[in-house]
XYZ file of C-alpha atoms in Angstrom:
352
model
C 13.988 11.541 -7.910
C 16.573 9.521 -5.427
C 14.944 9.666 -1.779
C 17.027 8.630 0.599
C 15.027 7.393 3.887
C 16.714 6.623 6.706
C 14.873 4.460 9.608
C 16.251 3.219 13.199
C 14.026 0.211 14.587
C 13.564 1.312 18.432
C 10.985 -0.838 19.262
C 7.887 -2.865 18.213
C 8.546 -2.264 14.464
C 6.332 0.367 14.088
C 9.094 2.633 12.307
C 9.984 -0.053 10.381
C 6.509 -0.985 9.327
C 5.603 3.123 8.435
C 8.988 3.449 6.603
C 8.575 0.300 4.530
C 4.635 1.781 3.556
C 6.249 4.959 2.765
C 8.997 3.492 0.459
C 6.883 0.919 -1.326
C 4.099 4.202 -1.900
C 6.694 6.399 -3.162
C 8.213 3.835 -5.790
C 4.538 3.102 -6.841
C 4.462 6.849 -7.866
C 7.610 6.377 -9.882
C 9.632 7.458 -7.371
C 13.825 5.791 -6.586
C 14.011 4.893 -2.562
C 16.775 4.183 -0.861
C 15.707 2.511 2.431
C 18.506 2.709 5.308
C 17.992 0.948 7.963
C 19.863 -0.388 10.819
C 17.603 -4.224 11.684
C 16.370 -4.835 7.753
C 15.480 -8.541 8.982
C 11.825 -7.756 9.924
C 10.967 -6.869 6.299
C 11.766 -10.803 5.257
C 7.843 -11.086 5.883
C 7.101 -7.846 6.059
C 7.604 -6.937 2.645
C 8.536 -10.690 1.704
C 8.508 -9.524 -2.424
C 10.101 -5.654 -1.929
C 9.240 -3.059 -4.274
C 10.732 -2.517 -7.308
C 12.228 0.947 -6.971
C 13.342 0.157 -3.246
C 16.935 -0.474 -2.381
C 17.338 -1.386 0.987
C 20.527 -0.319 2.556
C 21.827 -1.642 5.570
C 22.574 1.346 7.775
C 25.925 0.143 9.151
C 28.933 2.668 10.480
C 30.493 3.938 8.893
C 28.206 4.670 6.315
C 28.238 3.491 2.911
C 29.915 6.774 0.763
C 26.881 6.844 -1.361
C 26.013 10.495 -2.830
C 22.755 11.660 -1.472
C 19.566 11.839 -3.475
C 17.299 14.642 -4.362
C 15.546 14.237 -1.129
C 16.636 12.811 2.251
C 14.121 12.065 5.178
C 14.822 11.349 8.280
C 11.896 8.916 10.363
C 11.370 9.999 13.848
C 14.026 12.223 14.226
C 17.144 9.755 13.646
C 19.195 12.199 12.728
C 21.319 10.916 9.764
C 25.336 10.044 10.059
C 27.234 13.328 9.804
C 29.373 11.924 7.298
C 26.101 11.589 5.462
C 24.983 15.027 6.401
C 28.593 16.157 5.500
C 27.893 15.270 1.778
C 24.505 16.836 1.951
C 26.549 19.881 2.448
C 28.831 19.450 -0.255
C 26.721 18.206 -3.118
C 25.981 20.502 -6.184
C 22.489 20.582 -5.490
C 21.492 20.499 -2.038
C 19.201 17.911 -1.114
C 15.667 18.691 0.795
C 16.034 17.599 4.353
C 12.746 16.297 6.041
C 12.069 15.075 9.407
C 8.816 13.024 9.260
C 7.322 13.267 12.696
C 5.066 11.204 14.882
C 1.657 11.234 14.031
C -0.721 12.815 16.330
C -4.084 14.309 16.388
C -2.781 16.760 19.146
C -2.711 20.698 18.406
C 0.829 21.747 18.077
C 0.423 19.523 15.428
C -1.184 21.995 12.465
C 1.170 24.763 14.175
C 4.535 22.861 13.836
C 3.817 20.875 10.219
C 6.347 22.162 7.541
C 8.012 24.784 9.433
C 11.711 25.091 8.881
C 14.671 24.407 11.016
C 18.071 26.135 9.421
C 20.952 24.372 11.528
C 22.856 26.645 12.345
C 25.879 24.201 13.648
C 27.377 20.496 13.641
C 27.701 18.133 10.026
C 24.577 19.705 8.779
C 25.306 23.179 9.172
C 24.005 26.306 6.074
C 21.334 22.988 5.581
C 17.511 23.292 6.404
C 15.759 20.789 8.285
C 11.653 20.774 7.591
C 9.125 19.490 10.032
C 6.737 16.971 8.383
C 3.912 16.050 10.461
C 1.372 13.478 9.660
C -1.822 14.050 10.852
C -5.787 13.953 10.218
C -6.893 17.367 8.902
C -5.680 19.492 5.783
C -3.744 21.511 7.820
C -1.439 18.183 8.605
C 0.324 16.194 6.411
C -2.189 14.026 5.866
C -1.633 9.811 6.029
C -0.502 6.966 3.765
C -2.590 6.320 1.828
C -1.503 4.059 -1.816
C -3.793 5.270 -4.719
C -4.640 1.619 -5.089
C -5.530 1.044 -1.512
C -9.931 1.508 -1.439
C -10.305 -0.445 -4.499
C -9.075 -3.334 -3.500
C -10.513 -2.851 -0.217
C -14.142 -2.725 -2.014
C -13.481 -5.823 -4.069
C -11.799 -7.781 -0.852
C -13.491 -11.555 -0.195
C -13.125 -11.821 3.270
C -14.099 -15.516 3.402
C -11.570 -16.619 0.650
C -8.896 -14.791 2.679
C -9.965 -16.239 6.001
C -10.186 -19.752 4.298
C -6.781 -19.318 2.764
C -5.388 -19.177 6.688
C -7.290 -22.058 7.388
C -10.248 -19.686 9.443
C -13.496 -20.457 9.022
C -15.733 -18.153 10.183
C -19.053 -19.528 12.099
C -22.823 -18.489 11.299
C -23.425 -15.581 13.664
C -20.165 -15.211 14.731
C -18.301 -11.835 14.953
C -14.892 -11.780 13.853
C -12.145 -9.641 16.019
C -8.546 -9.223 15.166
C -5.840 -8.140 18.063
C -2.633 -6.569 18.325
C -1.510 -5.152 21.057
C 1.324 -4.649 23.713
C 1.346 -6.241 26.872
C -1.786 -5.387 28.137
C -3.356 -5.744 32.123
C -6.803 -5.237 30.595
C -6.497 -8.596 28.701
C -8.623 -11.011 30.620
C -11.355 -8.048 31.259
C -11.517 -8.089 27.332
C -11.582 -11.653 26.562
C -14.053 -12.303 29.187
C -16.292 -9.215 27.881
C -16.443 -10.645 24.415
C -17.236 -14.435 25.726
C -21.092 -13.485 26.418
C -21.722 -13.555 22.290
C -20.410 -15.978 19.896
C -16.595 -14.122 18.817
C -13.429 -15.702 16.922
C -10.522 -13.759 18.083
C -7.573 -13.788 15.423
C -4.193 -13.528 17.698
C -1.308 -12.138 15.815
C 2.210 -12.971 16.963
C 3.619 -11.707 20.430
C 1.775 -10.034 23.365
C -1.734 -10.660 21.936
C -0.910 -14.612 21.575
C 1.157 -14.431 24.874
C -1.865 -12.611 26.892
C -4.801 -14.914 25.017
C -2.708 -18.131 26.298
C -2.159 -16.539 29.704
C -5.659 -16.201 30.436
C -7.170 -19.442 28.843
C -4.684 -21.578 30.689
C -6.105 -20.369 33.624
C -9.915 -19.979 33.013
C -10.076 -22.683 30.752
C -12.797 -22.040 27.638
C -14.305 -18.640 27.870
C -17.807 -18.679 26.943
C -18.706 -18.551 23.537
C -15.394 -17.325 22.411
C -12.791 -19.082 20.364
C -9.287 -18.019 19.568
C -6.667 -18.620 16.723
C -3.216 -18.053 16.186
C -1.666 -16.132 13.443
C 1.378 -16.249 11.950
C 3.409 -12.993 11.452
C 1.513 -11.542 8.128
C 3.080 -9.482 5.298
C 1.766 -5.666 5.223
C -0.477 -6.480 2.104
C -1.985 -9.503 4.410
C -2.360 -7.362 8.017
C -4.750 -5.095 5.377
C -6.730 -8.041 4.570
C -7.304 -8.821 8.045
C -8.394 -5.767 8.884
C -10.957 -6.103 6.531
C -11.985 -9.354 7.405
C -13.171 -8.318 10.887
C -15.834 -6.750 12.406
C -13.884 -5.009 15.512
C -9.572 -4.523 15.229
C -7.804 -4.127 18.008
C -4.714 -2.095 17.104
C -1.439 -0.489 18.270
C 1.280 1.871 17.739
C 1.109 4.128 14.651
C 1.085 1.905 11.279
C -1.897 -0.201 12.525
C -3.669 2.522 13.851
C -3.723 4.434 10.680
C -4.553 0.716 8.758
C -7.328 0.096 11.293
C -9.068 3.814 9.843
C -8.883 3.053 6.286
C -10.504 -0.749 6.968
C -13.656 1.359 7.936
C -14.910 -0.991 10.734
C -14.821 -0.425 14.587
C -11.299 -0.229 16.194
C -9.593 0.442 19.189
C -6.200 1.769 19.839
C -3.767 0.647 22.332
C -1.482 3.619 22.441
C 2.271 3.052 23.006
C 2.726 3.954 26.819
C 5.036 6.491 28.094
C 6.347 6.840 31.666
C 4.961 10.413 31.964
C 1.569 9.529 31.031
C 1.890 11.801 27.825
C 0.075 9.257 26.061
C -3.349 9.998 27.325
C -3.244 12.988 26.600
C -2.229 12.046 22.847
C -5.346 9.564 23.249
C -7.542 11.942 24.307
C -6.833 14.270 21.231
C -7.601 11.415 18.751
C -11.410 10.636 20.404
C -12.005 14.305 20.699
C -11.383 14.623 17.098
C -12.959 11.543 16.246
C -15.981 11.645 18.211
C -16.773 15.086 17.426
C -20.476 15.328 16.348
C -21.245 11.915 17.240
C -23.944 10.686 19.609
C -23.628 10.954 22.751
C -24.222 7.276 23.842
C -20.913 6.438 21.358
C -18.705 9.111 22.663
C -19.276 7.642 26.299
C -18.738 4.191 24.872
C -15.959 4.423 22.966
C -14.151 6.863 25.157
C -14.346 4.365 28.618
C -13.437 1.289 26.215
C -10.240 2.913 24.812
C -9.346 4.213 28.285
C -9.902 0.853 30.219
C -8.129 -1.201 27.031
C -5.173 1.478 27.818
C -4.912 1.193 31.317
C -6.644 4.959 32.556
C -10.255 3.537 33.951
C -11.761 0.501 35.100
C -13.390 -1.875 32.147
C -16.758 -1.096 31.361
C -19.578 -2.616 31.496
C -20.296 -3.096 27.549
C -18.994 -2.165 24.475
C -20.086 0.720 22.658
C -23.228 0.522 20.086
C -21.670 -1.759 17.061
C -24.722 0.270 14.925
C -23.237 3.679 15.293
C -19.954 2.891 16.525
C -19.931 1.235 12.630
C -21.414 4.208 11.375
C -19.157 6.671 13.040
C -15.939 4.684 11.474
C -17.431 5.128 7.938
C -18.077 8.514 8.501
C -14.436 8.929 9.901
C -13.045 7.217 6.743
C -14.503 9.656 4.441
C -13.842 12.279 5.760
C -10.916 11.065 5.758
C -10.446 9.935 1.642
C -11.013 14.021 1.207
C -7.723 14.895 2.373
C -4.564 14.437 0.487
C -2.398 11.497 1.453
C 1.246 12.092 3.183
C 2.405 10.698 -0.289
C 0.953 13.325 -2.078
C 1.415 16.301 0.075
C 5.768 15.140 0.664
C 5.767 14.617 -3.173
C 4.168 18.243 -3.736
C 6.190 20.016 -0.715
C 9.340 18.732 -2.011
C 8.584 19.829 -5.569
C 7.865 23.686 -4.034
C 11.916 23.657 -1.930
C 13.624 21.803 -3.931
């Protein structure tokens, strides 16, 4: 089928970076994308080699008067141009309409995933909209996932890849990748992981920005060493998630990439001026942490919080043992539900 997938970069290039992972799945299965999107530059390393199937289409007004495709999704609510929407009125066979939501592990969640939204006015109108809400149960939409994506996890060389970047990885050292937003909490962390021998792997923006803030005025922390990264390809963020023993993560795509890598994580959630976000924090650990030991649950709860600004820093990190354990056991339970992939690919086939 034609998909047509329309994407606004707000911010941050999360959108941009779940859009692109949905696209590139999708034509993997066989499937024709058409990715519109208003800033395409980000995907020059992004997605350096595209995806054959993927036609990107620069989301310019007016609009391109392309005929719509068997199946048009909008990311986040963009809503798409009404002279787009006008032709998804008009064409012989009326294309299914999907609004892929934010992900959350919040309630309304498994109320509001794939309930209908008949517009009853404007470009669109005698058209149904349909909620699509990722999410981490069966009663959600599930995440991306590529069919490809735990094999080559299992047969990943961490020290090759490191080595390729020119990171070499010291006896007895533990190995922490970080990506974040601006971040108050940042010399609390980096002086927290000084006490044990640590290689921090800085990726571009706020994490580089804070790490130089705070070594230009402590000097050398400890037994901690740092090293820039450049801006890595989708394929290559993966690999470095892999090649860590703790990922420090943000937004949405990384947050779902830091789950499948298996290992420890913690997520610096994208702040909102009402506080809504720790609530929306809260809801992940709860689901999480649920059935886990006590001692981890305390742990991992006051790191997240301090990390995202709702409690002083504590005074160590969780357990690595069960914190470990508790991310493998997350990640399996995980591989049991259907992908987002799957489940839009099977929805669509059922209204269309």
């Amino acid at each position: 089928m034609r998909w047509d997938l329309f994407c606004r970069v707000i911010d941050n290039l999360g959108d941009i970076g779940v859009c692109w992972r949905l696209a590139a799945d999708l034509s993997f299965r066989g499937e024709n994308v058409r990715l519109w999107i208003d800033h395409p530059e980000p995907l020059s390393w992004m997605a350096p080699g595209g995806a054959a199937g993927v036609e990107v289409q620069h989301w310019t007004e007016p609009v391109p008067d392309l005929a719509p495709g068997e199946v048009v999704i909008e990311a986040f609510g963009c809503d798409p141009p009404p002279a787009f929407i006008r032709r998804m009125v008009g064409a012989q066979r009326r294309p299914v309409w999907i609004n892929l939501e934010y992900l959350s592990a919040e309630d309304y969640v498994e109320r509001s995933h794939a309930l209908p939204s008949p517009q009853m006015a404007g470009p669109g109108a005698g058209l149904t909209k349909w909620f699509f809400y990722p999410g981490f149960s069966s009663r959600t939409g599930g995440l991306i996932r590529e069919p490809w994506l735990e094999a080559e996890r299992l047969r990943f060389d961490r020290r090759s890849w490191l080595s390729s970047l020119g990171v070499q990885r010291r006896e007895g050292e533990r190995v922490l990748s970080l990506f974040c937003y601006d971040n108050a909490a940042m010399p609390s962390l980096l002086r927290s992981l000084s006490t044990e021998p640590t290689l921090v792997l800085l990726t571009p923006g706020p994490a580089q920005h804070g790490a130089a803030a705070v070594l230009e005025r402590d000097g050398t922390l400890g037994r901690l060493r740092s090293v820039a990264l450049p801006w890595l390809s989708q394929a290559d963020y993966d690999r470095l998630l892999w090649s860590c023993d703790l990922n420090f993560v943000r937004g949405e795509d990384s947050f779902v990439r830091a789950q499948w890598a298996g290992v420890p994580f913690v997520w610096h959630i994208y702040p909102q001026h009402d506080g809504a976000h720790a609530a929306k924090l809260d809801a992940f650990l709860d689901r999480w942490l649920a059935g886990e030991p006590a001692s981890l649950a305390a742990g991992a709860t006051s790191l997240w919080h301090a990390w995202n600004g709702l409690c002083v820093w504590p005074a160590a990190l969780p357990p690595y043992p069960d914190w470990a354990a508790a991310c493998t056991r997350w990640r399996e339970r995980l591989l049991h539900q259907d992908d987002l992939t799957t489940q839009l690919l099977r929805f669509v086939e059922r209204k269309g």
